[in-house]
XYZ file of C-alpha atoms in Angstrom:
487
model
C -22.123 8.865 61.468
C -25.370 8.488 60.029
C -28.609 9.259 63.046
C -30.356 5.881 63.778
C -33.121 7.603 62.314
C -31.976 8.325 59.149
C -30.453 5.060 58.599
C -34.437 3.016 59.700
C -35.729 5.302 57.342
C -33.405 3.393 54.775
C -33.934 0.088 56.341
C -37.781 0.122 56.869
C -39.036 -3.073 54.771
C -39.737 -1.282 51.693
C -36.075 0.095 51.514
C -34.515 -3.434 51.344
C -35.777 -3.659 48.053
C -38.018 -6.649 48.071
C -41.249 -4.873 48.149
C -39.678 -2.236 45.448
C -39.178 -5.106 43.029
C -42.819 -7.027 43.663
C -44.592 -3.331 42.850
C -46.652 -3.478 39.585
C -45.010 -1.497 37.367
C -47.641 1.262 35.579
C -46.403 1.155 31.887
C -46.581 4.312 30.083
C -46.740 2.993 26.773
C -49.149 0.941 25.275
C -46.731 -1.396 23.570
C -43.483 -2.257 24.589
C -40.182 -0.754 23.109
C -36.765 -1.907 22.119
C -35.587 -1.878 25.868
C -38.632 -3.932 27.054
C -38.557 -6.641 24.396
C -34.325 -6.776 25.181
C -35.067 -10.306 27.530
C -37.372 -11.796 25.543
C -34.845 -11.422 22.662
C -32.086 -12.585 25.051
C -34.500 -15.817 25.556
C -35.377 -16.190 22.133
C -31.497 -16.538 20.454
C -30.935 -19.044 24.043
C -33.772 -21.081 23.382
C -35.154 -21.308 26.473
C -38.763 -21.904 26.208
C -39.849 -21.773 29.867
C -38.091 -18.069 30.070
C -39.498 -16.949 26.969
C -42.927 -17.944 27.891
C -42.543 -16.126 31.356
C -41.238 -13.499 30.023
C -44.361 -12.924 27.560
C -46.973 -13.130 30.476
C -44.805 -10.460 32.005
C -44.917 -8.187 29.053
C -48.803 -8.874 28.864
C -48.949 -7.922 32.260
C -47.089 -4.391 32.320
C -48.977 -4.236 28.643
C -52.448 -5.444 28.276
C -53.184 -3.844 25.205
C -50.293 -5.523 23.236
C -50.457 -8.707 22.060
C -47.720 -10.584 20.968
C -47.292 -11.490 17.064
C -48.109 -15.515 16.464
C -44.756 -15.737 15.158
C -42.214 -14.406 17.612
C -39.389 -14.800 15.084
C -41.046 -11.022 13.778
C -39.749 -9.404 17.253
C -36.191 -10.412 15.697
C -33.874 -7.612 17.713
C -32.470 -4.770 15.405
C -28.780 -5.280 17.807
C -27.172 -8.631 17.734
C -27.538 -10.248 20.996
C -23.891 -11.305 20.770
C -23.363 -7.218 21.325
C -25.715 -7.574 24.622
C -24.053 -10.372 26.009
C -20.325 -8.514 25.853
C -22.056 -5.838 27.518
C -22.886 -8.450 30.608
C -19.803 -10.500 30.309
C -17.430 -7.355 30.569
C -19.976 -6.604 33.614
C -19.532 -9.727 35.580
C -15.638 -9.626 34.838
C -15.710 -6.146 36.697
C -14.882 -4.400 33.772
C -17.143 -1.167 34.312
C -15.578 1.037 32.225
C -15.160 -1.713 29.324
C -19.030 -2.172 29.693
C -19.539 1.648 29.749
C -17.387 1.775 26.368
C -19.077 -1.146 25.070
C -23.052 -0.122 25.522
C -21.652 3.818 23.954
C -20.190 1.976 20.951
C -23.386 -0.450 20.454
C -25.519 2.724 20.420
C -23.358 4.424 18.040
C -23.876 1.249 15.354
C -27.532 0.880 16.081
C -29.168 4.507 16.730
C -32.425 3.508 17.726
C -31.115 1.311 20.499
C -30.297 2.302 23.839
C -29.535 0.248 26.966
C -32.940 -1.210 28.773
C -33.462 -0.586 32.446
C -32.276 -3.848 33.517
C -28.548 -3.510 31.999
C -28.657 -0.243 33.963
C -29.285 -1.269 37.278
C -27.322 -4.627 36.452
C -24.164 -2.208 35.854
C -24.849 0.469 38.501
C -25.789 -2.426 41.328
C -22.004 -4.459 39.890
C -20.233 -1.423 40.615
C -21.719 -0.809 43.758
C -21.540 -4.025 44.747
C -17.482 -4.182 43.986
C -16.544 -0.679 45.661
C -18.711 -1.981 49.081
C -16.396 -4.967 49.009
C -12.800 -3.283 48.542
C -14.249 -0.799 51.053
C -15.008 -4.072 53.324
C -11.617 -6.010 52.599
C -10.009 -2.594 53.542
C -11.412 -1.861 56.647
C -12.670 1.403 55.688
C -16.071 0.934 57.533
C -17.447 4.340 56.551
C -17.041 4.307 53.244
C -18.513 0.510 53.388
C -21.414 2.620 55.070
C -21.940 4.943 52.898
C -21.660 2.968 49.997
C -24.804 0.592 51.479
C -26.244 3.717 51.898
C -26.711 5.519 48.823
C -27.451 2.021 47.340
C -30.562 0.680 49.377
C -30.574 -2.536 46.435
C -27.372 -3.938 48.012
C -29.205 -4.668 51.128
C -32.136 -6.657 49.461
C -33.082 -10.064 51.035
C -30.994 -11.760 48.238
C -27.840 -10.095 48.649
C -28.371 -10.551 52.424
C -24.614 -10.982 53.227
C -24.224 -7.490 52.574
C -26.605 -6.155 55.181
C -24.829 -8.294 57.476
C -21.069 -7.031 56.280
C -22.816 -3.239 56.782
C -24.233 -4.723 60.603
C -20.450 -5.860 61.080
C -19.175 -2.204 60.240
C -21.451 -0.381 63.037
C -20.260 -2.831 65.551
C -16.543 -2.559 64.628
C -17.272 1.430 65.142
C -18.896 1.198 68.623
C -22.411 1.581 67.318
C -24.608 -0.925 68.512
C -27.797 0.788 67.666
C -27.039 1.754 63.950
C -25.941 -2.185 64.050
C -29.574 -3.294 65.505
C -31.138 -0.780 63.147
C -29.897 -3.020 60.420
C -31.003 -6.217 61.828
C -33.888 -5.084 62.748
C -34.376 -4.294 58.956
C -33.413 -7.667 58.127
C -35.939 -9.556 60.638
C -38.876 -7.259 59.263
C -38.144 -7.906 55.715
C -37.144 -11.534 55.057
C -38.703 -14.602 55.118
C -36.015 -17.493 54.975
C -35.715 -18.976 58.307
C -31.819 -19.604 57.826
C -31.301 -16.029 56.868
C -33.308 -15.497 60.051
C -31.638 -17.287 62.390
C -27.999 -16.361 61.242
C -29.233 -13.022 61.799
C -30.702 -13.921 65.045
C -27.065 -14.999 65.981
C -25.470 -12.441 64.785
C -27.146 -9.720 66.598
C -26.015 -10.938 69.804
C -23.140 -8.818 69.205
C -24.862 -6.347 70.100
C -28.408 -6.566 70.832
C -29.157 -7.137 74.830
C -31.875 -9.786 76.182
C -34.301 -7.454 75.630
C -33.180 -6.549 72.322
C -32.901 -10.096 70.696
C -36.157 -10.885 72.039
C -37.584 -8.175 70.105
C -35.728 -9.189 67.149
C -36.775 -13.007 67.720
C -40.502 -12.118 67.784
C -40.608 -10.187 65.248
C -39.208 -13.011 62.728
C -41.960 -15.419 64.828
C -44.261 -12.735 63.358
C -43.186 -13.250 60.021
C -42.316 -16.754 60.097
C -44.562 -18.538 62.277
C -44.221 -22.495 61.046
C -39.958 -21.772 62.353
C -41.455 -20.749 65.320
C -39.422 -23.486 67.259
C -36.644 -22.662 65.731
C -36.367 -19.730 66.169
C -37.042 -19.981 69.975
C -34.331 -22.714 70.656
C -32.029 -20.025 69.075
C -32.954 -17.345 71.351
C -32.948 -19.213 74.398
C -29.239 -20.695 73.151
C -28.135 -16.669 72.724
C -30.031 -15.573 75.698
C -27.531 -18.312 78.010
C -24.886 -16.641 76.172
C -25.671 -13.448 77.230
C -26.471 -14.548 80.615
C -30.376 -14.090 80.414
C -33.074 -16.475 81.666
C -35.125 -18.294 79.044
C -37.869 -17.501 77.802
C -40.868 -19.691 78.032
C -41.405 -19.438 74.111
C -43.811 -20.825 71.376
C -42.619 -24.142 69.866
C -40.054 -24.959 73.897
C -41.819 -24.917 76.679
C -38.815 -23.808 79.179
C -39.639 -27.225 81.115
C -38.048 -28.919 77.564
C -35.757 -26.274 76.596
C -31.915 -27.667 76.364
C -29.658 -25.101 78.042
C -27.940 -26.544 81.302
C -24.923 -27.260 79.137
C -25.174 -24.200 77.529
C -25.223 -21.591 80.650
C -21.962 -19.589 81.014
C -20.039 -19.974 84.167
C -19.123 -16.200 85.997
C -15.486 -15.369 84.722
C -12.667 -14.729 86.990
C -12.027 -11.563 88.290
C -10.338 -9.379 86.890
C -10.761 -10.451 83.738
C -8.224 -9.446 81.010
C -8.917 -9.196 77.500
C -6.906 -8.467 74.251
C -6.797 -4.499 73.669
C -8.527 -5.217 70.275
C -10.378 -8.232 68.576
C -7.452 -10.435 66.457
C -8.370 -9.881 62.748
C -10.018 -12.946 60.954
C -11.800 -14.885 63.654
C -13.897 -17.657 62.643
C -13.898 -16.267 58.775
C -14.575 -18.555 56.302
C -12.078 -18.587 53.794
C -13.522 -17.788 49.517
C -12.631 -20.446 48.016
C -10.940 -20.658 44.703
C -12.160 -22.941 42.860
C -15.163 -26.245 43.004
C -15.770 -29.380 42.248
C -16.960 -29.402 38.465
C -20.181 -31.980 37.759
C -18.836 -33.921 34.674
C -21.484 -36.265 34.189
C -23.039 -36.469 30.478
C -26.229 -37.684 31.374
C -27.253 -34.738 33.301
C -29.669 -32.087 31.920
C -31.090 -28.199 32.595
C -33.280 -26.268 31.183
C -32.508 -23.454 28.994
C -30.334 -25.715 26.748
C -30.524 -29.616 27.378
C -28.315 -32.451 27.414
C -24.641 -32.930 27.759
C -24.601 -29.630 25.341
C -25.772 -27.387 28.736
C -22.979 -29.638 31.255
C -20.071 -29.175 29.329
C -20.474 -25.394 28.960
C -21.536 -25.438 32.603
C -18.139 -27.512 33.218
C -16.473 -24.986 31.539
C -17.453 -21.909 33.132
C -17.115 -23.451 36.767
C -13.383 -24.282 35.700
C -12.893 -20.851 34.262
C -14.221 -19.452 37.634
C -16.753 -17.773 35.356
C -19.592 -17.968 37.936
C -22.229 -15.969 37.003
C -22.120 -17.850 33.097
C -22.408 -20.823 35.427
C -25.205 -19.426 37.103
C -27.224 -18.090 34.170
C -26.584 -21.903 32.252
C -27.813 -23.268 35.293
C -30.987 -20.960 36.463
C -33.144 -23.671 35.229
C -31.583 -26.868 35.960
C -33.167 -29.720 37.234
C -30.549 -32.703 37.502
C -28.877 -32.911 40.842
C -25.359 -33.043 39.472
C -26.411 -29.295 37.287
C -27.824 -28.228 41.163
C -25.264 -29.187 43.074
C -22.745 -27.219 40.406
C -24.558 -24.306 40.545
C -24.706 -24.339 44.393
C -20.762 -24.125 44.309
C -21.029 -21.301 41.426
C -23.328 -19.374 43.474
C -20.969 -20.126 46.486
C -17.937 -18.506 45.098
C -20.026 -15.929 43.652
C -21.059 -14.474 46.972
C -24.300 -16.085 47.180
C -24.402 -18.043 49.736
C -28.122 -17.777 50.305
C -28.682 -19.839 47.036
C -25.677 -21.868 47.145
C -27.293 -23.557 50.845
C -31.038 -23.993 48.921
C -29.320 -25.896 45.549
C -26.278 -28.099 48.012
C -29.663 -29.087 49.848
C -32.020 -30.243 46.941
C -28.564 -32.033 45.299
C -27.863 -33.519 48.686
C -31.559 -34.919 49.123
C -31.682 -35.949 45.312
C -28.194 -37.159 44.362
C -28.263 -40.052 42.266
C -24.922 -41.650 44.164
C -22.815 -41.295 46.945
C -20.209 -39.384 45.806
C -22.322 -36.446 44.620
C -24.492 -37.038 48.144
C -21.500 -36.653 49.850
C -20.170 -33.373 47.808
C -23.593 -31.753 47.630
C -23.293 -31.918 52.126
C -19.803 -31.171 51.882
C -20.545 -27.700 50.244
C -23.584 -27.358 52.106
C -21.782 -27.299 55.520
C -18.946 -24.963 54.376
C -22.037 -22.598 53.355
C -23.553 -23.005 56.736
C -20.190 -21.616 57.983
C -19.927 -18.903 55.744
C -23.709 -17.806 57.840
C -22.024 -18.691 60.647
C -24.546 -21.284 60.771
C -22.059 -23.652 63.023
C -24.898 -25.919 65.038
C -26.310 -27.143 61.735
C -22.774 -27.312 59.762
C -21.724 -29.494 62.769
C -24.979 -32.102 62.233
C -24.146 -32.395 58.812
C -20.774 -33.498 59.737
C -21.731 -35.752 61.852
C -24.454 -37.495 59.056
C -21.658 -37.296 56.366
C -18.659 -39.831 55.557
C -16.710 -36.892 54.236
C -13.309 -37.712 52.487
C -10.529 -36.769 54.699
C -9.614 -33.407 53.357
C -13.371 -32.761 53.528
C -13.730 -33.488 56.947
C -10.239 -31.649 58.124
C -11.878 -28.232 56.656
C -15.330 -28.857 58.015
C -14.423 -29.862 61.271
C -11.767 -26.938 61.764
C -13.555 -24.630 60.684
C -16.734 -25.292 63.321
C -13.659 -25.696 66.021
C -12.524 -22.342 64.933
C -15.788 -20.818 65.407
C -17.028 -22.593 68.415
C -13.587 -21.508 70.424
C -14.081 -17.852 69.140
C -17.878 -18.113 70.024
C -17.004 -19.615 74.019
C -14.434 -17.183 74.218
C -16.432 -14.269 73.561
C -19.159 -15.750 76.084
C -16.458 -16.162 78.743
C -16.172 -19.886 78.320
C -12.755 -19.710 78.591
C -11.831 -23.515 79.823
C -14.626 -24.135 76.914
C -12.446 -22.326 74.711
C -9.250 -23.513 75.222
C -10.208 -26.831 74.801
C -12.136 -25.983 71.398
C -8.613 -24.421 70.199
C -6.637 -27.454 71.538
C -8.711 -29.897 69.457
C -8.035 -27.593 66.559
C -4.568 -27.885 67.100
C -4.408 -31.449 67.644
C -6.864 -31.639 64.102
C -4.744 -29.233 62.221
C -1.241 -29.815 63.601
C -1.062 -26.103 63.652
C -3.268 -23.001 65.301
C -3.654 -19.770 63.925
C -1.806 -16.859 65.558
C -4.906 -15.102 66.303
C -7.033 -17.825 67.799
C -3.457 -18.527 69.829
C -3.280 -14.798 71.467
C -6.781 -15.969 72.112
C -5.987 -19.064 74.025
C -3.319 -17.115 76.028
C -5.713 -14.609 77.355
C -8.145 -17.683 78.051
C -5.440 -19.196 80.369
C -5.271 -16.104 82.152
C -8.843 -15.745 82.859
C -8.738 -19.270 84.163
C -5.794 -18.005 86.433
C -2.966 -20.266 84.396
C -0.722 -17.833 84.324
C 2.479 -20.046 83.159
C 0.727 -21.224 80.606
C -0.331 -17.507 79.003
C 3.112 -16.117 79.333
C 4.287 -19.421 77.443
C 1.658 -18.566 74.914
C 2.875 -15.276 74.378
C 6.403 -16.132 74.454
C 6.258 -18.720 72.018
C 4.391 -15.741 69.511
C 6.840 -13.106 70.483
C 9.763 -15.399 69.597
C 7.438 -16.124 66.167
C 7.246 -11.997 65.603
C 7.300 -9.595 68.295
C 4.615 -7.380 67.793
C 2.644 -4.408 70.592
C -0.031 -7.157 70.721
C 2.542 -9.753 71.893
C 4.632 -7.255 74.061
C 1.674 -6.010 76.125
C 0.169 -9.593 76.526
C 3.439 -10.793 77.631
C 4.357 -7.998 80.281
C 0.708 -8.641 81.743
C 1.102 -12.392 81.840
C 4.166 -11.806 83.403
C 3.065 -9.462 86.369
């Protein structure tokens, strides 16, 4: 287990990568080379003016003694970009060794090529990326930890669910102060108040009073127009730890909102499960997304219907990072709104809330209003986000289906959430609704109902619980809840 030091040396500001990639680069040359003009080339053969031109005041920059040729078309690459893009399909597919194979055979045909920087990193930070989540999905928390670890670029602001996966890893081990370390790394080094605040939430977990107020300052710090967010937060987590507000910038404590939110003193003794069910209040990946179909629409880097039905394409292939390069530059709601549920199933959920909110508040018609919201509250889940997934909800005339997966999934969280406060009336009414929604409840957020009847002293109705999931599949879990509800 890495020291607490070791691991804030990693997670100072610097080490989450965002102030690594703003650094000026010092070029040694005074021209650039094959590798450096690889982007612009990549540009050039997509047409994509607005890239090509940003890319040339970036070469300018790291090179102020070159200056590019009036006709680009002489910068004509000596390797056909057709060989570069295999080399980041087979990449996004996962194929590492296939990509590995491919850039080896591309430098045997062209000798005076060799890979640039950015395919690199783009393969080393894929591979990464993929063995941190099999670690994840396998519970092997410290290779997870290690992996983050040796690869201080998969906890950068914009892969911020990974810092949070590495967070959930410490606390599944008992250690609440490598945990911290990490959000602590997290408020210091990003600056988007919903990354922010889901961290803020998250950190309860583990952080006392003390602790998230520390946390909650510093983002004040760094933040200061969220100010008022951010307090109403920490005053909501602060109940739920059983603190006293805070009187805070933005809520005056005489304003602040809480009575409903302070946690009643659980029954003595208290009995909990031996360990935490598996899957509570996760967000399922889903499979597949709506696919924007309209002609009319339009993005840069291609334009037209020409750009939307490649875009349709790739979203119905599940191709999602084609999707999201097609659509980096798009400016039609419908192309936004389709890359928010690309960037969604690609694990990026960060994005995927920014582009279902600018489609939401610039749809041209209901339906793709109403789709736009519907992804952007299943994202808010995803960053656990529930309080603002629940007002959208509540502003939305979701279709049916829509609203059965919203509105379980918030009851889902918000019984887990009371339950782990020791709400436990609270709870068992948030998993009865879900019942009553769903026609069905999960068998882990049932074992949790059980135990909340018998910290509310209803004993018959816990040993009926645990009956009823014994019968289902008799497991230790059931057996030892049972012969406790029965004593």
């Amino acid at each position: 287990m890495p020291s607490d030091m070791t691991f804030r040396t990693l997670l100072r500001p610097a080490a989450l990568v965002m102030a690594l990639a703003l650094c000026p680069l010092v070029a040694a040359a005074q021209e650039p080379d094959e590798r450096d003009l690889q982007a612009l080339r990549f540009y050039m053969n997509e047409n994509n003016e607005q890239a090509i031109q940003s890319e040339l005041r970036r070469l300018q920059i790291q090179f102020p003694a070159w200056t590019p040729p009036a006709d680009l078309d002489a910068l004509e690459e000596t390797v056909p970009s057709e060989a570069i893009k295999r080399i980041y399909s087979l990449i996004a597919d996962e194929d590492y060794a296939g990509a590995r194979e491919a850039i080896a055979e591309t430098g045997s045909d062209y000798p005076d090529w060799s890979p640039s920087s950015d395919l690199l990193t783009a393969l080393s930070l894929a591979e990464s990326q993929s063995e941190f989540n099999q670690a994840v999905l396998a519970g092997n928390r410290q290779a997870a930890i290690r992996i983050a670890r040796s690869t201080p670029a998969l906890l950068s602001c914009e892969r911020v669910n990974n810092a949070w996966q590495l967070a959930e890893q410490y606390e599944a081990l008992g250690d609440a102060s490598s945990a911290l370390v990490v959000y602590r790394g997290i408020a210091g080094s990003c600056t988007d108040v919903d990354v922010l605040i889901a961290t803020l939430e998250k950190s309860a977990a583990s952080a006392n009073a003390a602790q998230l107020a520390e946390l909650a300052d510093t983002m004040r710090v760094r933040v200061p127009n969220a100010e008022g967010r951010l307090s109403v937060v920490e005053n909501r987590l602060r109940a739920g730890l059983g603190a006293e507000p805070r009187e805070l910038p933005g809520v005056p404590l005489s304003n602040a909102p809480l009575t409903a939110l302070e946690v009643p003193l659980a029954p003595t003794p208290e009995v909990r499960p031996s360990a935490r069910p598996a899957n509570l209040g996760v967000v399922p990946v889903r499979r597949s997304a709506p696919v924007s179909t309209g002609s009319g629409s339009s993005s840069g880097g291609g334009g037209g219907g020409s750009v939307s039905s490649s875009v349709a394409r790739a979203a119905q292939a599940g191709d999602w990072q084609t999707c999201l390069a097609l659509t980096a530059n798009a400016r039609a709601a419908e192309d936004i709104s389709q890359r928010g549920w690309c960037a969604f199933n690609a694990g990026r959920p960060m994005q995927a809330l920014r582009d279902f909110r600018s489609a939401t508040a610039n749809a041209r018609n209901a339906t793709l209003r109403r789709d736009s919201a519907y992804g952007m509250a299943l994202t808010m889940m995803r960053l656990r986000m529930v309080n603002e997934a629940a007002a959208v909800a509540a502003s939305t005339d979701f279709t049916y289906d829509q609203r059965l997966e919203v509105e379980s999934e918030i009851l889902d969280a918000r019984g887990v959430a009371a339950y782990n406060r020791g709400e436990y009336r609270r709870a068992i009414g948030y998993f009865n609704e879900y019942e009553r929604l769903t026609g069905r409840v999960r068998r882990d957020l049932a074992m949790l109902r059980g135990y909340a009847y018998m910290n509310t002293g209803q004993k018959a109705k816990a040993a009926a619980e645990f009956q009823r999931l014994h019968d289902q599949l008799a497991t230790p879990e059931t057996r030892a809840a049972l012969s406790t509800a029965l004593r």
